[in-house]
Amino acid sequence: MCGIVGYIGKRNSLPIIVDGLKRLEYRGYDSAGVAIINAASEIKLFKKAGKIKEIETQIPVDVFDGNVGIGHTRWATHGEPNDNNAHPHTDMHNKFYLVHNGIIENYKTLKKKLSSEGYIFHTDTDTEILVNLISYNYINHNKNFEVAVRLSLCEVDGTYGIACLCVEDPGKIIVARKGSPLMFGVGQDEIIVSSDASAIIAHTKNVIYLEDGEYAVLRRNGIKLKTIDDEDIHREVQQIEYDLEQIEKSGYDHFMLKEICEQPDIIQNTYRGRIKFETGEVKLGGLASIKDKIFNAKRVIITACGTAWHAGLVGEYMLETYCRIPTEVEYASEFRYRNPIIRQDDVVILISQSGETADTLAAMREAKKHGATTLGFVNVVGSTIAREVDAGTYIHAGPEIGVASTKAFTCQLMSLVLLTMMIAKEKGTISEDEFKKIGAEIELLPYKMKQLIDKKDYFKYIAEEFKDAKNFLYLGRGLNFPVALEGALKLKEISYIHAEGYPAAEMKHGPIALIDENMPVVFIATKDGTYDKVISNIEEVRARKGKIITIATEDDDNIADYSDYVLRVPKTHDMLQPIINSIPLQFLSYYIATARGCNVDQPRNLAKSVTVE
Ligand code: F6R
């Protein structure tokens, strides 16, 4: 949450920072601001509530023309999103300018200390406390910018990614990280700081990732990297693995639409080179080092948040059904707070698109503390979870910019299919025949997904019919229960329509009371072992006049008799069916939200990467 950009080099920093903020806006978009050191070595500050696109036109470019600057796009934690609470923040003496991502947990204690020293505060933010603490330490430690930042960070509890400027030391940006991602791109006589690679890629592919507890002093042509305990560090430059084109909209109205439509291509990146279609044999290179632990695991715990948690629920079903390994799925946000029983022979799987979700990261560290083997299913290459797990496999969905996760979900499902196949093969819990069938179906999957993308106008038409609904129910059973949860989450987060996902048979234990002629109910009713039961559940809703929308396979001749609307999907293997079934649900939520005039790429109150607890 919150995006940080910084620039130091020979070029005018403002357009680079503003462009970077636009790319990071998915991380938060309540307010934005920039601080630039201009040619006269003055620091100019502009910050405002609203989106960067609105704000950029108001910045007086003539006085913001300098080669050093920082910027921020905010997702509010402390203090409401208004002009005053926007970043950058400055200290009482206007000597330091700071952008911050994270939460300073002991800000009240620090505020008390500073207040007793005569410091006065003007905002509701924890960041203002930190910048004043830097100022205080500066005055008390021979006016040394670096020492002031380092000592201040030693006093801080909580999380931060920061970039800081000092009026009296204008040739530097100091950046630091603990719990909030930060990296910098190393160009020719210039450095670009960012919360992620998307703000850097237009300028260079060479990046250095900061680790927790580290800071860097950045000059135009020099980098000093240290721990906040004052130890020197050497870090190799790494390469960003994707291109600028992948983070552009490429003619689509929204990133979300682009990301839905590119799934047939993207899913191939998840399995390419990892499976032999003819035999169903799977090789996940990233897991080689912990293979024995996985094959001998007495139990698997999957932990994640939101959409990734839904993928985990599908994973639980697959690992138990096809590998016969007891599997539990935990909300990462709950996991460590309930004193979980974690054993050394447990395998704990962390699923995360961003690889930076604070709760998932904390769950991983908890699992490691107890000696379990940790395994990451992560999208963002080089992210914290990816770097800290014992072993992992990238899902290779490519950059996902739309706040509502779509292609990352289907690629997470595909990764879990591969893991299941790899384990099942070793343990002999699936027949050779079944393996071949799954392999053959994986090969066909992109074509089947493409058939659905080609039907988007029909999904749009259905969406128009339901755009004014006040509530929605999504029901499914077995592997399709998590798909129902995911369908409901997609709808509520981008259209603001209240939606609930439920196991279809549980409906009669409560939610059935909600059903009347105004309640649309989406049934995921593709043919599998629970099909007949789902039909009975549909009957129960029909009897109460609910509006029935079914996701059903193309060969289902009877379903139309039970439904008001049928969204037809190609039949595939049960394990792959959730991938197929998710696509019409993604379209439904996308088109309902756009019909209601919602900003689907930046839904209210949300941020793509939740790096605070
Ligand atoms: C919903 C969504 C969120 C994320 C959740 C976990 O569309 O995107 O629910 O799935 O915040 O994020 P990651 O996967 O980055 O750990």
CSV table of C-alpha atoms and ligand atoms in Angstrom, one decimal, residues 305-308 351-357 360 400 403-405 412 486 489-490 493 607-610, ligand 1:
chain,number,residue,atom,x,y,z
A,305,CYS,CA,-5.4,-13.6,1.9
A,306,GLY,CA,-8.4,-12.7,-0.3
A,307,THR,CA,-8.4,-14.1,-3.8
A,308,ALA,CA,-5.2,-16.1,-3.1
A,351,ILE,CA,0.1,-18.0,-2.0
A,352,SER,CA,0.5,-14.4,-2.9
A,353,GLN,CA,0.3,-12.4,-6.1
A,354,SER,CA,2.4,-9.5,-4.8
A,355,GLY,CA,4.6,-11.5,-2.6
A,356,GLU,CA,4.4,-8.6,-0.2
A,357,THR,CA,1.1,-9.0,1.7
A,360,THR,CA,1.0,-13.7,4.4
A,400,GLU,CA,-1.1,-7.6,-12.6
A,403,VAL,CA,-6.7,-4.0,-8.3
A,404,ALA,CA,-9.1,-6.9,-8.7
A,405,SER,CA,-7.1,-10.1,-9.1
A,412,GLN,CA,-2.4,-19.7,-8.9
A,486,GLU,CA,-14.2,-15.6,-5.7
A,489,LEU,CA,-15.5,-11.1,-4.0
A,490,LYS,CA,-14.9,-9.9,-7.5
A,493,GLU,CA,-14.9,-5.1,-4.7
A,607,ALA,CA,-5.1,-1.1,-2.8
A,608,LYS,CA,-3.4,-3.8,-4.8
A,609,SER,CA,-0.7,-4.7,-2.4
A,610,VAL,CA,-1.7,-4.8,1.3
B,1,F6R,C1,-8.9,-9.4,-4.7
B,1,F6R,C2,-7.6,-9.2,-4.4
B,1,F6R,C3,-7.1,-9.4,-2.9
B,1,F6R,C4,-5.8,-10.1,-2.9
B,1,F6R,C5,-5.2,-10.2,-1.5
B,1,F6R,C6,-3.9,-10.9,-1.4
B,1,F6R,O1,-9.2,-9.2,-6.0
B,1,F6R,O2,-6.8,-8.9,-5.2
B,1,F6R,O3,-8.1,-10.1,-2.2
B,1,F6R,O4,-5.9,-11.4,-3.4
B,1,F6R,O5,-5.1,-8.9,-1.0
B,1,F6R,O6,-3.0,-10.3,-2.2
B,1,F6R,P1,-1.7,-11.1,-2.6
B,1,F6R,O7,-2.1,-12.2,-3.5
B,1,F6R,O8,-0.8,-10.1,-3.3
B,1,F6R,O9,-1.0,-11.6,-1.4
